Coordinates of C-alpha atoms in Angstrom, one line a residue:
M30 CA 0.0 0.0 0.0
I31 CA 1.0 3.6 -0.2
G32 CA 1.5 5.0 3.3
A33 CA -0.6 7.9 4.5
L34 CA 0.7 11.4 5.2
N35 CA -0.9 14.5 6.7
I36 CA -1.3 17.8 4.9
L37 CA 2.1 18.9 3.6
Y38 CA 3.1 22.4 2.9
L39 CA 5.7 23.2 0.2
T40 CA 6.3 26.6 1.6
D41 CA 8.5 29.6 0.9
N42 CA 9.3 30.7 4.5
C43 CA 8.6 27.7 6.8
F44 CA 8.1 24.0 6.7
L45 CA 6.2 21.4 8.8
K46 CA 9.5 20.0 10.1
E47 CA 7.8 17.7 12.7
K48 CA 5.6 16.0 10.0
R49 CA 8.5 16.0 7.5
T50 CA 10.7 14.2 10.0
K51 CA 8.0 11.7 11.1
Y52 CA 6.9 10.7 7.6
V53 CA 9.8 11.3 5.3
I54 CA 13.3 11.5 6.9
Q55 CA 13.1 8.6 9.5
Q56 CA 12.5 5.8 7.1
D57 CA 13.9 2.4 7.9
T58 CA 16.2 0.7 5.5
K59 CA 13.5 -1.4 3.8
D60 CA 11.3 1.5 3.1
K61 CA 14.2 3.4 1.7
H62 CA 15.2 0.6 -0.6
L63 CA 11.6 0.2 -1.8
K64 CA 11.5 3.9 -2.7
D65 CA 14.9 3.8 -4.3
I66 CA 13.9 0.8 -6.5
F67 CA 10.7 2.5 -7.6
L68 CA 12.3 5.8 -8.4
Y69 CA 15.1 4.2 -10.4
I70 CA 12.7 2.4 -12.6
L71 CA 10.6 5.5 -12.9
K72 CA 13.6 7.6 -14.0
N73 CA 15.0 5.0 -16.4
G74 CA 11.8 3.6 -17.8
T75 CA 12.8 0.0 -17.3
A76 CA 15.2 -2.1 -15.3
T77 CA 16.1 -5.7 -14.5
R78 CA 16.7 -7.1 -11.0
A79 CA 20.4 -7.5 -11.8
T80 CA 20.6 -3.8 -12.8
L81 CA 18.9 -2.7 -9.7
A82 CA 21.2 -4.8 -7.5
K83 CA 24.3 -3.5 -9.2
T84 CA 23.3 0.1 -9.4
L85 CA 21.7 0.6 -6.0
R86 CA 24.2 -1.7 -4.2
I87 CA 21.5 -3.9 -2.7
S88 CA 22.0 -7.6 -2.5
A89 CA 20.3 -9.6 -5.3
P90 CA 18.1 -11.6 -2.9
A91 CA 16.9 -8.4 -1.2
V92 CA 16.2 -6.8 -4.6
S93 CA 14.2 -9.8 -5.7
S94 CA 12.2 -9.8 -2.5
L95 CA 11.5 -6.0 -2.6
V96 CA 10.6 -6.1 -6.3
D97 CA 8.1 -9.0 -5.6
E98 CA 6.5 -6.8 -2.9
E99 CA 6.1 -3.9 -5.3
I100 CA 4.6 -6.2 -7.9
K101 CA 2.1 -7.4 -5.4
M102 CA 1.3 -3.8 -4.4
G103 CA 0.5 -3.2 -8.1
L104 CA 3.3 -0.6 -8.5
L105 CA 5.4 -2.6 -10.9
N106 CA 4.8 -4.8 -13.8
E107 CA 7.2 -7.4 -15.2
Y108 CA 7.5 -8.9 -18.7
I109 CA 9.9 -10.8 -20.9
E110 CA 11.3 -8.9 -23.9
G111 CA 11.9 -11.0 -27.0
K112 CA 12.9 -14.7 -27.1
N113 CA 15.4 -16.3 -24.8
Y114 CA 17.6 -19.1 -26.3
N115 CA 19.8 -19.5 -23.2
V116 CA 19.3 -22.2 -20.5
G117 CA 17.8 -20.9 -17.3
R118 CA 15.4 -18.2 -16.4
P119 CA 15.0 -15.5 -19.1
P120 CA 15.7 -11.9 -18.1
V121 CA 12.6 -10.1 -16.8
T122 CA 12.2 -6.4 -17.3
L123 CA 10.4 -4.2 -14.8
K124 CA 8.2 -1.2 -15.5
V125 CA 6.0 1.1 -13.5
N126 CA 2.4 0.1 -13.5
N127 CA 0.5 3.3 -14.5
S128 CA -2.9 1.8 -14.1
V129 CA -3.1 1.6 -10.4
I130 CA -2.8 5.2 -9.2
N131 CA -3.8 8.6 -10.4
I132 CA -2.8 12.0 -8.9
P133 CA -4.8 15.2 -9.6
V134 CA -3.1 18.6 -9.6
I135 CA -5.3 21.7 -9.0
I136 CA -3.8 25.1 -9.9
F137 CA -5.3 28.4 -8.8
K138 CA -5.2 30.9 -11.6
R139 CA -6.5 34.4 -11.5
S140 CA -9.7 33.6 -13.5
G141 CA -10.2 29.9 -12.7
F142 CA -8.8 26.5 -11.9
K143 CA -6.5 24.4 -14.1
F144 CA -6.9 20.7 -13.6
T145 CA -4.5 18.1 -14.7
L146 CA -4.6 14.3 -13.9
Y147 CA -1.3 12.3 -13.9
D148 CA -0.3 8.7 -13.6
L149 CA 2.8 7.5 -11.7
S150 CA 5.1 8.1 -14.6
F151 CA 4.1 11.8 -14.9
N152 CA 2.0 11.1 -18.0
E153 CA -0.8 13.6 -18.5
L154 CA -4.1 11.7 -18.5
E155 CA -6.5 14.7 -18.7
T156 CA -6.4 18.4 -18.4
F157 CA -8.9 21.3 -18.6
F158 CA -9.7 24.8 -17.3
V159 CA -12.7 25.8 -15.2
P160 CA -13.6 29.5 -14.7
Y161 CA -14.4 30.6 -11.2
I162 CA -18.1 31.0 -10.4
S163 CA -19.3 34.5 -9.8
D164 CA -19.4 34.1 -6.0
F165 CA -15.7 33.5 -6.1
T166 CA -14.7 36.7 -7.9
D167 CA -17.5 39.1 -6.9
G168 CA -16.1 42.1 -5.1
I169 CA -12.6 41.7 -6.3
N170 CA -11.1 44.7 -8.1
Y171 CA -8.3 43.8 -10.5
D172 CA -7.4 47.4 -11.3
E173 CA -3.6 47.5 -11.1
N174 CA -3.9 51.2 -9.9
I175 CA -6.2 50.5 -7.0
V176 CA -4.9 48.9 -3.8
T177 CA -7.5 46.7 -2.2
P178 CA -7.4 44.1 0.6
P179 CA -7.5 40.5 -0.5
K180 CA -11.0 39.0 -0.5
L181 CA -11.6 36.0 1.7
I182 CA -13.2 33.4 -0.5
P183 CA -15.8 31.3 1.4
T184 CA -14.5 27.9 2.3
N185 CA -17.5 26.1 0.9
I186 CA -17.1 27.7 -2.5
V187 CA -13.5 26.6 -2.9
V188 CA -14.1 23.1 -1.6
D189 CA -17.2 22.6 -3.7
S190 CA -15.5 23.9 -6.8
I191 CA -12.6 21.4 -6.4
I192 CA -14.9 18.5 -5.7
D193 CA -17.0 19.4 -8.7
I194 CA -13.9 19.3 -10.9
L195 CA -12.7 16.0 -9.7
D196 CA -16.0 14.1 -9.2
K197 CA -18.2 15.6 -11.9
R198 CA -16.2 17.3 -14.7
S199 CA -13.3 14.9 -15.0
K200 CA -14.1 12.0 -17.3
I201 CA -11.5 9.6 -16.0
F202 CA -10.7 10.6 -12.4
V203 CA -11.4 7.6 -10.0
K204 CA -11.6 8.5 -6.3
S205 CA -10.5 5.0 -5.3
K206 CA -7.3 5.3 -7.4
M207 CA -6.4 8.8 -6.0
N208 CA -3.1 8.6 -4.1
A209 CA -2.9 12.2 -3.2
L210 CA -4.3 15.6 -4.0
I211 CA -1.9 18.4 -5.0
I212 CA -2.8 22.1 -5.0
S213 CA -0.7 24.9 -6.4
F214 CA -1.4 28.4 -5.1
P215 CA 0.1 31.8 -6.3
G216 CA 0.7 33.3 -2.9
N217 CA 2.2 33.1 0.6
I218 CA 2.0 29.7 2.3
C219 CA 3.0 29.4 5.9
E220 CA 2.6 26.8 8.6
G221 CA 0.4 28.0 11.4
S222 CA -1.4 30.6 9.3
K223 CA -5.2 30.5 9.3
F224 CA -5.3 32.1 5.8
F225 CA -3.3 31.8 2.6
V226 CA -3.0 35.1 0.7
S227 CA -2.5 35.7 -3.0
I228 CA -1.7 39.3 -3.8
P229 CA -1.9 38.7 -7.6
M230 CA -5.3 37.1 -7.2
R231 CA -6.5 39.7 -4.7
A232 CA -7.8 36.8 -2.7
Q233 CA -7.2 34.6 0.4
I234 CA -8.5 31.2 1.4
S235 CA -8.8 29.6 4.8
Y236 CA -6.8 26.7 6.1
D237 CA -10.1 25.0 6.6
V238 CA -10.3 24.4 2.8
L239 CA -7.4 21.9 3.0
E240 CA -8.9 20.1 6.1
K241 CA -12.3 19.7 4.5
L242 CA -10.8 18.5 1.2
Q243 CA -8.6 15.9 2.9
K244 CA -11.5 14.7 5.0
Y245 CA -13.7 14.3 1.9
Y246 CA -11.0 12.3 0.1
D247 CA -10.6 9.8 2.9
N248 CA -7.6 11.5 4.5
K249 CA -5.4 11.0 1.5
P250 CA -2.1 13.0 1.4
L251 CA -2.6 16.6 0.4
L252 CA 0.4 18.7 -0.8
F253 CA -0.2 22.4 -0.9
G254 CA 2.5 24.5 -2.4
N255 CA 3.5 27.8 -4.1
D256 CA 3.4 27.9 -7.9
S257 CA 6.9 29.4 -8.3
L258 CA 8.5 26.6 -6.3
F259 CA 6.8 24.0 -8.4
Y260 CA 7.9 25.7 -11.6
A261 CA 11.5 25.6 -10.3
Y262 CA 11.4 22.0 -9.5
A263 CA 10.1 21.1 -13.0
E264 CA 13.4 22.6 -14.4
R265 CA 15.6 20.6 -12.0
N266 CA 17.9 18.3 -14.0
F267 CA 16.2 19.5 -17.2
N268 CA 17.9 22.9 -17.7
N269 CA 21.5 22.3 -18.9
T270 CA 23.8 25.2 -19.0
S271 CA 27.5 25.9 -20.0
L272 CA 28.1 27.9 -16.8
K273 CA 31.6 28.0 -15.3
D274 CA 32.1 27.9 -11.5
N275 CA 28.4 27.2 -11.0
K276 CA 26.6 24.0 -10.4
Q277 CA 24.2 23.1 -13.3
D278 CA 21.6 21.9 -10.8
D279 CA 21.4 25.4 -9.2
L280 CA 18.9 27.8 -10.6
I281 CA 16.5 30.6 -9.9
F282 CA 13.2 30.4 -11.7
I283 CA 11.5 33.8 -12.1
N284 CA 7.8 33.3 -12.5
I285 CA 6.3 36.2 -14.3
N286 CA 2.5 36.2 -14.9
I287 CA 0.0 38.3 -13.1
G288 CA 2.6 38.8 -10.5
I289 CA 6.3 37.8 -10.0
G290 CA 7.5 35.0 -7.8
A291 CA 10.6 32.9 -7.7
G292 CA 11.7 29.4 -6.9
I293 CA 15.3 28.3 -6.2
I294 CA 17.1 25.1 -6.7
Y295 CA 20.3 24.9 -4.6
N296 CA 22.6 21.9 -4.5
G297 CA 20.0 20.1 -6.5
E298 CA 17.3 20.6 -4.0
L299 CA 14.3 23.0 -3.8
V300 CA 14.8 25.8 -1.3
T301 CA 11.7 25.9 0.9
D302 CA 12.8 27.8 4.0
L303 CA 13.3 31.3 2.6
I304 CA 10.8 33.9 1.3
T305 CA 11.8 33.3 -2.3
S306 CA 8.4 33.1 -3.8
E307 CA 7.6 36.7 -3.0
I308 CA 10.7 38.0 -4.8
G309 CA 8.3 40.3 -6.9
H310 CA 8.1 42.5 -3.8
I311 CA 11.7 43.5 -3.8
T312 CA 11.9 47.3 -4.3
I313 CA 13.5 48.7 -7.4
N314 CA 12.2 52.3 -6.7
Y315 CA 11.6 53.3 -3.1
N316 CA 9.4 56.2 -4.2
G317 CA 7.6 54.3 -6.9
V318 CA 4.2 53.0 -7.7
Q319 CA 2.0 51.8 -4.7
C320 CA 1.8 48.0 -4.6
Q321 CA -1.0 45.7 -3.4
C322 CA 1.3 44.5 -0.7
G323 CA 1.3 48.0 0.8
S324 CA 4.9 48.9 -0.2
R325 CA 6.1 51.1 -3.1
G326 CA 8.2 50.4 -6.1
C327 CA 7.9 46.6 -6.0
L328 CA 9.3 44.8 -9.1
E329 CA 5.9 43.2 -10.0
R330 CA 4.3 46.7 -10.2
Y331 CA 6.5 47.4 -13.2
I332 CA 6.7 44.1 -15.0
N333 CA 4.0 41.5 -15.2
I334 CA 1.7 40.4 -18.0
N335 CA -1.2 42.7 -17.1
I336 CA 1.0 45.7 -16.5
L337 CA 2.6 45.4 -20.0
I338 CA -0.8 45.0 -21.7
N339 CA -2.3 47.8 -19.8
E340 CA 0.6 50.2 -20.5
V341 CA 0.1 49.6 -24.2
K342 CA -3.7 50.0 -24.0
N343 CA -3.3 53.3 -22.0
E344 CA -0.9 54.8 -24.5
I345 CA -3.2 53.9 -27.4
K346 CA -6.2 55.5 -25.6
N347 CA -4.1 58.6 -25.1
G348 CA -3.5 58.8 -28.9
R349 CA -0.4 56.8 -29.6
D350 CA -0.4 54.6 -32.7
S351 CA 0.7 51.0 -32.8
E352 CA 0.6 48.0 -35.0
V353 CA -1.2 46.1 -32.3
I354 CA -4.4 48.0 -33.1
R355 CA -4.5 46.3 -36.5
L356 CA -3.4 43.0 -35.1
V357 CA -6.5 42.9 -32.8
N358 CA -8.9 44.2 -35.5
Y359 CA -9.3 47.4 -33.6
N360 CA -10.7 45.6 -30.5
I361 CA -8.1 46.8 -28.1
N362 CA -9.7 44.7 -25.2
A363 CA -8.5 41.6 -27.1
L364 CA -4.9 42.6 -26.8
S365 CA -2.6 39.8 -25.5
L366 CA 1.1 39.0 -25.3
N367 CA 0.9 37.4 -28.7
E368 CA 0.2 40.7 -30.4
L369 CA 2.9 42.4 -28.3
R370 CA 5.4 39.8 -29.4
L371 CA 4.5 40.3 -33.1
A372 CA 4.7 44.1 -32.8
Y373 CA 8.0 43.9 -30.9
E374 CA 9.5 41.6 -33.5
N375 CA 8.4 44.2 -36.2
N376 CA 10.0 47.0 -34.2
D377 CA 6.8 48.8 -33.4
E378 CA 7.8 52.0 -31.7
L379 CA 5.3 52.0 -28.8
V380 CA 5.7 48.3 -28.0
C381 CA 9.5 48.5 -28.2
E382 CA 9.5 51.4 -25.8
I383 CA 7.4 49.6 -23.2
I384 CA 9.1 46.2 -23.5
K385 CA 12.6 47.5 -23.5
K386 CA 11.8 49.4 -20.3
A387 CA 10.3 46.2 -18.8
A388 CA 13.4 44.2 -19.8
E389 CA 15.7 46.8 -18.1
Q390 CA 13.6 46.7 -14.9
L391 CA 13.7 42.9 -15.0
A392 CA 17.4 43.0 -15.4
F393 CA 17.8 45.0 -12.2
G394 CA 15.6 42.5 -10.4
I395 CA 17.8 39.6 -11.7
S396 CA 20.9 41.5 -10.5
N397 CA 19.4 41.8 -7.0
M398 CA 18.6 38.1 -6.9
V399 CA 22.1 37.1 -8.2
S400 CA 23.7 39.3 -5.6
I401 CA 21.7 37.7 -2.8
F402 CA 21.8 34.0 -3.8
T403 CA 25.0 34.0 -6.1
I404 CA 23.2 31.6 -8.4
K405 CA 23.8 32.4 -12.0
N406 CA 21.5 30.1 -13.9
I407 CA 18.3 32.2 -14.3
I408 CA 15.1 30.9 -16.0
I409 CA 12.3 33.3 -16.7
G410 CA 8.9 31.8 -17.4
G411 CA 5.4 31.5 -16.1
G412 CA 3.8 33.1 -19.2
I413 CA 6.2 35.9 -20.0
E414 CA 8.1 33.7 -22.5
T415 CA 5.2 34.2 -24.9
L416 CA 7.0 37.4 -25.8
G417 CA 9.5 35.3 -27.7
N418 CA 13.2 35.1 -28.2
K419 CA 13.7 38.9 -28.9
F420 CA 12.5 39.7 -25.4
L421 CA 14.8 37.2 -23.9
E422 CA 17.7 38.6 -26.0
T423 CA 16.8 42.1 -24.7
V424 CA 16.8 41.0 -21.1
I425 CA 20.2 39.3 -21.6
A426 CA 21.6 42.4 -23.1
K427 CA 20.3 44.7 -20.4
S428 CA 21.6 42.3 -17.7
K429 CA 25.1 42.9 -19.0
V430 CA 25.1 46.5 -18.0
V431 CA 23.5 46.4 -14.6
G432 CA 24.7 45.2 -11.2
L433 CA 28.1 44.0 -10.0
R434 CA 30.1 43.0 -13.0
Q435 CA 32.0 40.2 -11.2
L436 CA 28.6 38.5 -10.5
M437 CA 26.7 39.4 -13.7
N438 CA 29.3 38.7 -16.4
D439 CA 28.8 35.0 -16.6
I440 CA 25.1 34.5 -15.8
H441 CA 23.0 32.4 -18.0
I442 CA 19.4 33.5 -18.7
S443 CA 17.0 31.3 -20.6
Y444 CA 13.3 30.3 -21.0
P445 CA 12.1 27.1 -19.3
Q446 CA 12.3 23.8 -21.0
K447 CA 9.1 22.4 -19.5
G448 CA 7.0 25.3 -20.8
V449 CA 3.6 26.3 -19.6
N450 CA 3.0 22.9 -18.0
G451 CA 6.0 23.3 -15.7
E452 CA 3.9 24.2 -12.7
S453 CA 1.9 20.9 -12.7
I454 CA 4.8 18.8 -13.8
G455 CA 6.9 20.2 -11.0
A456 CA 4.2 19.6 -8.5
I457 CA 3.7 15.9 -9.5
R458 CA 7.4 15.2 -9.7
Y459 CA 8.0 16.8 -6.3
Y460 CA 5.3 14.7 -4.6
I461 CA 6.3 11.4 -6.1
E462 CA 10.1 11.9 -5.7
K463 CA 9.9 13.4 -2.1
Y464 CA 6.7 12.2 -0.4
L465 CA 5.4 9.1 -2.1
K466 CA 5.7 6.5 0.7
I467 CA 5.8 2.8 -0.2
D468 CA 5.3 0.2 2.5
N469 CA 3.4 -2.9 3.3

């Protein structure tokens, strides 16, 4: 069976160390070997008992016994490849059994939930988007120029919406197969807090949401984490660089969408005990624009998707001409990053002016992060990559003329390799690799 866990927080500034110690760190040797065998096969696709014994340095009899247990649990399948002409037992290949378990990932976006269902091998089984009902968003003012307190979303609305997605809207989700529920949230997540606040969403939800969901789903494990941290974990081991004097596993993922957050991989592991996800609230202008957080001059008040689009819209309303007007057939409300990318690539004066300024401001933010963390592999994504390679090239160029030269000369800035699905991929990978508990 898969061992039960309590609610787990993948958090930017604190961690449930007691629960982490109890359920994850203090595993006996057998549990560790069961997990090592499973993860090796998961990573490599297939393996034989002999390969497992040699690679993991576990005795052959022990490997055989442990593998047999995982087969009985339904986690592994075995089969014989091709024909065997030798005397004795033919080699048996092991693979992960993807039919026994499914794991749903629910992502809070500004306008709705994104749902994705995965199997044990990170294969996407189903995905769709569900807009929030009116009771969820009523009373929220998304005007970037108005500072408003985050709205507390009633617990029953959040819980009922997620249950509706899983039990009614999904065509293939099976409650009895669910191993865990994973929720990604674009905001501050802290142990002991009664509420989880998202400044970009202008909303907060109660801790009761998690308890009620876990109770409804038979106390299955629930992992609740910040979106930027999941994005960063998705890039772990996938983003290769040619950096000198810097570990390739170390990276800072800057998540730019309706706000700005960051996730950090250090020594190959996700940093969860620092306030990294709120990096958008570092100040680049102490006398600057008022932010929703209450401060002034925060980075995310100068560069996020909505800010860029609104700046172009406002300039057009004030009489400026731009190619984007024709690209949206004179419906300026339909303006998106796709039109900004096309106009930028065509050297549209207005769009170039706004995007170059944003790239420079982002470069200052990157310089601050590199100075603090001394990590030089920088990935920018979360949605902003829609602006295309020219924007990336501009950010790289601007970064070469800001900050401390000794730190900034050899940084590597790129877009994510896992793309727009990185958030859910990082979430499922983190849960399976770190928290999936295999025992009898």
